[in-house]
Short mmCIF file of C-alpha atoms in Angstrom, two decimals:
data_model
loop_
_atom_site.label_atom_id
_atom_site.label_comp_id
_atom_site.label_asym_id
_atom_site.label_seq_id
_atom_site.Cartn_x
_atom_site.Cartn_y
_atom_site.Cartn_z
CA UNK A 1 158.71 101.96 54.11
CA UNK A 2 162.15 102.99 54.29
CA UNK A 3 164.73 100.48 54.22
CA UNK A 4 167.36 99.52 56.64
CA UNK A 5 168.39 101.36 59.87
CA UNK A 6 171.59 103.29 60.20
CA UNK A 7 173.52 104.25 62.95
CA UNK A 8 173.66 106.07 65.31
CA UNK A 9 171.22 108.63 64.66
CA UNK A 10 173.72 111.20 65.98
CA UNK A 11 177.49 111.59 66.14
CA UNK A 12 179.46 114.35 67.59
CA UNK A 13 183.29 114.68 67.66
CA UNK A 14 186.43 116.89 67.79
CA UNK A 15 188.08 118.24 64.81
CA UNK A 16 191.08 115.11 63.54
CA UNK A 17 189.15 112.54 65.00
CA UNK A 18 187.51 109.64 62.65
CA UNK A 19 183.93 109.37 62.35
CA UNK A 20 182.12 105.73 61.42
CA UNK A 21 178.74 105.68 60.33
CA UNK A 22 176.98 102.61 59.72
CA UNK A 23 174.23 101.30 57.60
CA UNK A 24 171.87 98.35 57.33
CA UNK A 25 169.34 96.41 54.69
CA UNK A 26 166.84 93.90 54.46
CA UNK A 27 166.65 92.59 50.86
CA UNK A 28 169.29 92.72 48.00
CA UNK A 29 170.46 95.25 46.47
CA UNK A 30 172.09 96.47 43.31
CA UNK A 31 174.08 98.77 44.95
CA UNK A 32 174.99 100.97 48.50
CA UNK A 33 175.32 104.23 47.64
CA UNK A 34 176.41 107.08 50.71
CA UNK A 35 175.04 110.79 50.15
CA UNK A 36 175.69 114.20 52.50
CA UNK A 37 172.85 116.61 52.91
CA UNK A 38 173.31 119.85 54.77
CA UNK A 39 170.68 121.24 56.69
CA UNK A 40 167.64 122.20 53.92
CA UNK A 41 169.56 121.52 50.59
CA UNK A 42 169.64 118.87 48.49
CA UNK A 43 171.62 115.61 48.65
CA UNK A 44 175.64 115.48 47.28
CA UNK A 45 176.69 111.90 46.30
CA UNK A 46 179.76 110.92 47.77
CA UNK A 47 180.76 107.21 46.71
CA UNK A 48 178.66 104.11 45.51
CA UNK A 49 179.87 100.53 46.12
CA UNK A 50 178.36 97.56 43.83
CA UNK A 51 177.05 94.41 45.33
CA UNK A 52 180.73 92.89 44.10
CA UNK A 53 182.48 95.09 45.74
CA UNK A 54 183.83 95.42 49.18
CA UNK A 55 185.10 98.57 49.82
CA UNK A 56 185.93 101.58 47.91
CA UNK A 57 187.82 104.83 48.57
CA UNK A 58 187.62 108.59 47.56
CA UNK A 59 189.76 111.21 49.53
CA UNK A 60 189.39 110.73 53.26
CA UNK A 61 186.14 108.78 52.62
CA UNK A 62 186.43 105.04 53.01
CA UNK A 63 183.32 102.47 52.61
CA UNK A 64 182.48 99.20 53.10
CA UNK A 65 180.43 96.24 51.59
CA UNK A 66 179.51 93.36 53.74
CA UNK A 67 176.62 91.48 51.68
CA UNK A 68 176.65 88.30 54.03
CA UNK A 69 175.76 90.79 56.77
CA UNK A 70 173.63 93.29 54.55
CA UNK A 71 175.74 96.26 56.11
CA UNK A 72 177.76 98.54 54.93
CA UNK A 73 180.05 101.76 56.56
CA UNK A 74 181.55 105.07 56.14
CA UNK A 75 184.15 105.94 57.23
CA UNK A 76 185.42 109.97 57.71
CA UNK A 77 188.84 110.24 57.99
CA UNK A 78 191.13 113.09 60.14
CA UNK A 79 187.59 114.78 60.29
CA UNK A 80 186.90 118.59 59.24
CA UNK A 81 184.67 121.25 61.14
CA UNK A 82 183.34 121.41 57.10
CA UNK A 83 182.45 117.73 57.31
CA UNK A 84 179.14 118.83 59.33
CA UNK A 85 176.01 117.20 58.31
CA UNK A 86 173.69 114.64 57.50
CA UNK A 87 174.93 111.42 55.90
CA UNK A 88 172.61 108.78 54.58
CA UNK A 89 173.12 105.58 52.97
CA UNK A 90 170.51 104.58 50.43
CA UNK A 91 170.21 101.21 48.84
CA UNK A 92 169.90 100.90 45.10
CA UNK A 93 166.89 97.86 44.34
CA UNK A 94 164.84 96.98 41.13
CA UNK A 95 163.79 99.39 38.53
CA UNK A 96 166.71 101.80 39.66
CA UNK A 97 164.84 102.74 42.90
CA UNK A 98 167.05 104.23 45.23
CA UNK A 99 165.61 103.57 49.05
CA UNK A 100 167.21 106.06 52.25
CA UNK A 101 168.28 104.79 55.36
CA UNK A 102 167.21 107.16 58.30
CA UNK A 103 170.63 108.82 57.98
CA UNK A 104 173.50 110.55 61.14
CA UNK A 105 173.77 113.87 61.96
CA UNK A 106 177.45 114.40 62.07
CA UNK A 107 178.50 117.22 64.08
CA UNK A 108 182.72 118.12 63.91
CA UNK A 109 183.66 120.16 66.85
CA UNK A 110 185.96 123.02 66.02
CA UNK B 1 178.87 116.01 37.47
CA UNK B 2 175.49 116.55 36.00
CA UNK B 3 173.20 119.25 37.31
CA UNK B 4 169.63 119.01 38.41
CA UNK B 5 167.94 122.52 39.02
CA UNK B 6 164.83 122.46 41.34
CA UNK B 7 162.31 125.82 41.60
CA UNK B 8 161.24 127.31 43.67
CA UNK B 9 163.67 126.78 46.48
CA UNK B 10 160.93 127.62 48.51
CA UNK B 11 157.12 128.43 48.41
CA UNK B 12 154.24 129.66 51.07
CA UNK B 13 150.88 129.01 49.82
CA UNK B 14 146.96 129.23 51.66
CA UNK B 15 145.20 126.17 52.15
CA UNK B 16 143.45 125.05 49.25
CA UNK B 17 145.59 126.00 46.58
CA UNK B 18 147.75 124.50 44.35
CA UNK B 19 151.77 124.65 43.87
CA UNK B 20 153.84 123.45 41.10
CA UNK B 21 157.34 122.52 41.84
CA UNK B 22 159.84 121.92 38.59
CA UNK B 23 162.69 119.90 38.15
CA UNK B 24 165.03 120.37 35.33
CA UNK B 25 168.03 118.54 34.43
CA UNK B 26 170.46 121.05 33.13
CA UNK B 27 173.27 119.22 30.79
CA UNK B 28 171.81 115.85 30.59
CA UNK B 29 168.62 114.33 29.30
CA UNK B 30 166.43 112.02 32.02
CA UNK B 31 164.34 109.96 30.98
CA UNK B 32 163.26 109.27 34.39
CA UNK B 33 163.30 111.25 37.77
CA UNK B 34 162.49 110.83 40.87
CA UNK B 35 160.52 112.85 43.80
CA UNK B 36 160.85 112.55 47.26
CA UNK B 37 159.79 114.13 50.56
CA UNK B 38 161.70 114.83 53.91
CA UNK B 39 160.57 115.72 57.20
CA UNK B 40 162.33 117.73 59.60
CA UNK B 41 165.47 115.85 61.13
CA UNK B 42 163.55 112.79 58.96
CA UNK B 43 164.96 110.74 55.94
CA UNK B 44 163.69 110.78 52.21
CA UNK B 45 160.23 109.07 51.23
CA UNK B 46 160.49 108.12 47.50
CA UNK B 47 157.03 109.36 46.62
CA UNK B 48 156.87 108.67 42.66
CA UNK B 49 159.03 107.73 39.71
CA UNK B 50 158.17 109.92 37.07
CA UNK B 51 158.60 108.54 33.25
CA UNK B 52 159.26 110.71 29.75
CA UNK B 53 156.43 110.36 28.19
CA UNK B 54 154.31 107.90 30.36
CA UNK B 55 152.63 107.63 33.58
CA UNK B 56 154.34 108.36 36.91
CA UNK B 57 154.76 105.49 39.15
CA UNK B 58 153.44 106.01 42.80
CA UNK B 59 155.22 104.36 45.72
CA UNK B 60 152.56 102.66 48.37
CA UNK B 61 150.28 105.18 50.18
CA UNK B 62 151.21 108.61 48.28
CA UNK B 63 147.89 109.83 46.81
CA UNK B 64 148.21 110.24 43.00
CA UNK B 65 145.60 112.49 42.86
CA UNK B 66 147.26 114.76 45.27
CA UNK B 67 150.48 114.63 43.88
CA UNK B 68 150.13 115.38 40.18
CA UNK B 69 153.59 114.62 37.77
CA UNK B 70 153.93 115.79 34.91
CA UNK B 71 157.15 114.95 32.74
CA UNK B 72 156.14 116.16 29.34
CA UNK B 73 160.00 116.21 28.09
CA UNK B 74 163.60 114.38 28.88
CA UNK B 75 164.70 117.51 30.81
CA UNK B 76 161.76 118.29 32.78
CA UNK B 77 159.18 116.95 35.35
CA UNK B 78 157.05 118.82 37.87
CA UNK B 79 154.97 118.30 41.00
CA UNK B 80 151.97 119.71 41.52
CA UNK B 81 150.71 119.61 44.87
CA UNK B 82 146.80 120.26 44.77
CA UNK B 83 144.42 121.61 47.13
CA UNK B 84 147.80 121.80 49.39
CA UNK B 85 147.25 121.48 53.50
CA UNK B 86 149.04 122.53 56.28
CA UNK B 87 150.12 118.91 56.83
CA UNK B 88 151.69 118.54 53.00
CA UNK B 89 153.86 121.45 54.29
CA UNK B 90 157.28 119.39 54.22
CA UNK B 91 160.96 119.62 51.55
CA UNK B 92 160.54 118.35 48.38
CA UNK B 93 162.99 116.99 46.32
CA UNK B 94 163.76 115.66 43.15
CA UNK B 95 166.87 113.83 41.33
CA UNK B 96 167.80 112.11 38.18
CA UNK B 97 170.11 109.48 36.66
CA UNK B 98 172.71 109.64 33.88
CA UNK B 99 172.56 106.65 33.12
CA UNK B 100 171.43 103.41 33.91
CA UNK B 101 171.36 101.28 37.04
CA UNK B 102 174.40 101.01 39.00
CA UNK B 103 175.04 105.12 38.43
CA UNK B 104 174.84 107.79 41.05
CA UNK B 105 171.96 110.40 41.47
CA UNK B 106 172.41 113.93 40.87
CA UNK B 107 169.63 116.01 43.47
CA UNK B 108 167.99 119.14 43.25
CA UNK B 109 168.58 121.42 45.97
CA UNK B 110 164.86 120.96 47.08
CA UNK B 111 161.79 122.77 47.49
CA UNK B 112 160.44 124.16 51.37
CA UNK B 113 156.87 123.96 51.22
CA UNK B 114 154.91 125.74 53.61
CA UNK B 115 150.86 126.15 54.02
CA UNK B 116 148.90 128.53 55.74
#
């Protein structure tokens, strides 16, 4: 069974605005890692945050790390038309399993 | 980053047959990869780990018998799905690690599997 819930399931949004996506778990982990997936390819990796760490940052990508809640986030900054897609979070447990939340459609109006 | 190359990109097979799907890592050896399965608008099921060398390891309710793996070197595993059905139709995909834990996945573009 999958783990953790994300939400929402869906986002849409005008071009410049932010977009927050956010991402729940059950049991520990080593690990939060966020991936993008456009429709019927494979997954891109966009940033990984250790169980130590509370937030991280690449480009207009921000992420956050809150163990004591089991959640994390991802932020999209000043948001792109390009930035269209799929975005799950998938949890990193024993034996270097990685575990995918149920992911959010992220649509960037033009 | 590392490459993992995934073939075919998509397949469309009769009931009853069987379909091999390959996953290569192209610059880096893997000594362990992963395959997974998506559903439309669905996330990814981790279906098996597959080992260099040793037995793949099957998640909870994914028929090993069904889902052959194969991963006879470090750059190279492959799913065979046997005596395929209309309801194994689904995407198929694979990745692999650099490195150890605590290192991202690199993903193959995935395979579209469709009986008839």
């Amino acid at each position: 069974s999958q783990q953790g819930e994300e939400d929402p399931q869906a986002l849409s949004i005008q071009e410049g605005e932010n977009a927050t996506m956010n991402c729940s778990y059950k049991t520990s982990i080593n690990n939060l890692q966020w991936y993008r997936q456009n429709s019927g390819r494979g997954l891109v990796h966009l940033i990984l945050i250790r169980s130590n760490e509370r937030e991280k940052h690449s480009g207009r990508l921000r992420v956050t790390l809150d163990t004591s809640k089991k959640s994390s986030s991802l932020l999209i900054t000043a948001s792109r038309a390009a930035d269209t897609a799929s975005y799950f979070c998938a949890k990193e447990t024993s034996g270097s399993r990685l575990t995918f939340g149920e992911g959010t459609q992220l649509t960037v109006n033009p | 980053g590392a490459v993992v190359s995934q073939h075919p990109s998509w397949v469309i097979c009769k009931s009853g047959t069987s379909v091999k799907i390959e996953c290569r890592s192209l610059d880096f050896q893997a000594t362990t990869m992963f395959w997974y399965r998506q559903f439309p608008k669905q996330s990814l099921m981790l279906m098996a780990t597959s080992n260099e060398g040793s037995k793949a390891t099957y998640e909870q309710g994914v028929e090993k018998d069904k889902f052959l793996i194969n991963h006879a070197s470090l750059t190279l595993s492959t799913l065979t799905v046997t005596s395929a059905h209309p309801e194994d139709s689904s995407f198929y995909i694979c990745s692999a690690r650099l490195g150890p834990p605590n290192t991202e996945a690199f993903f193959g573009q995935g395979t579209r599997l469709t009986v008839v």
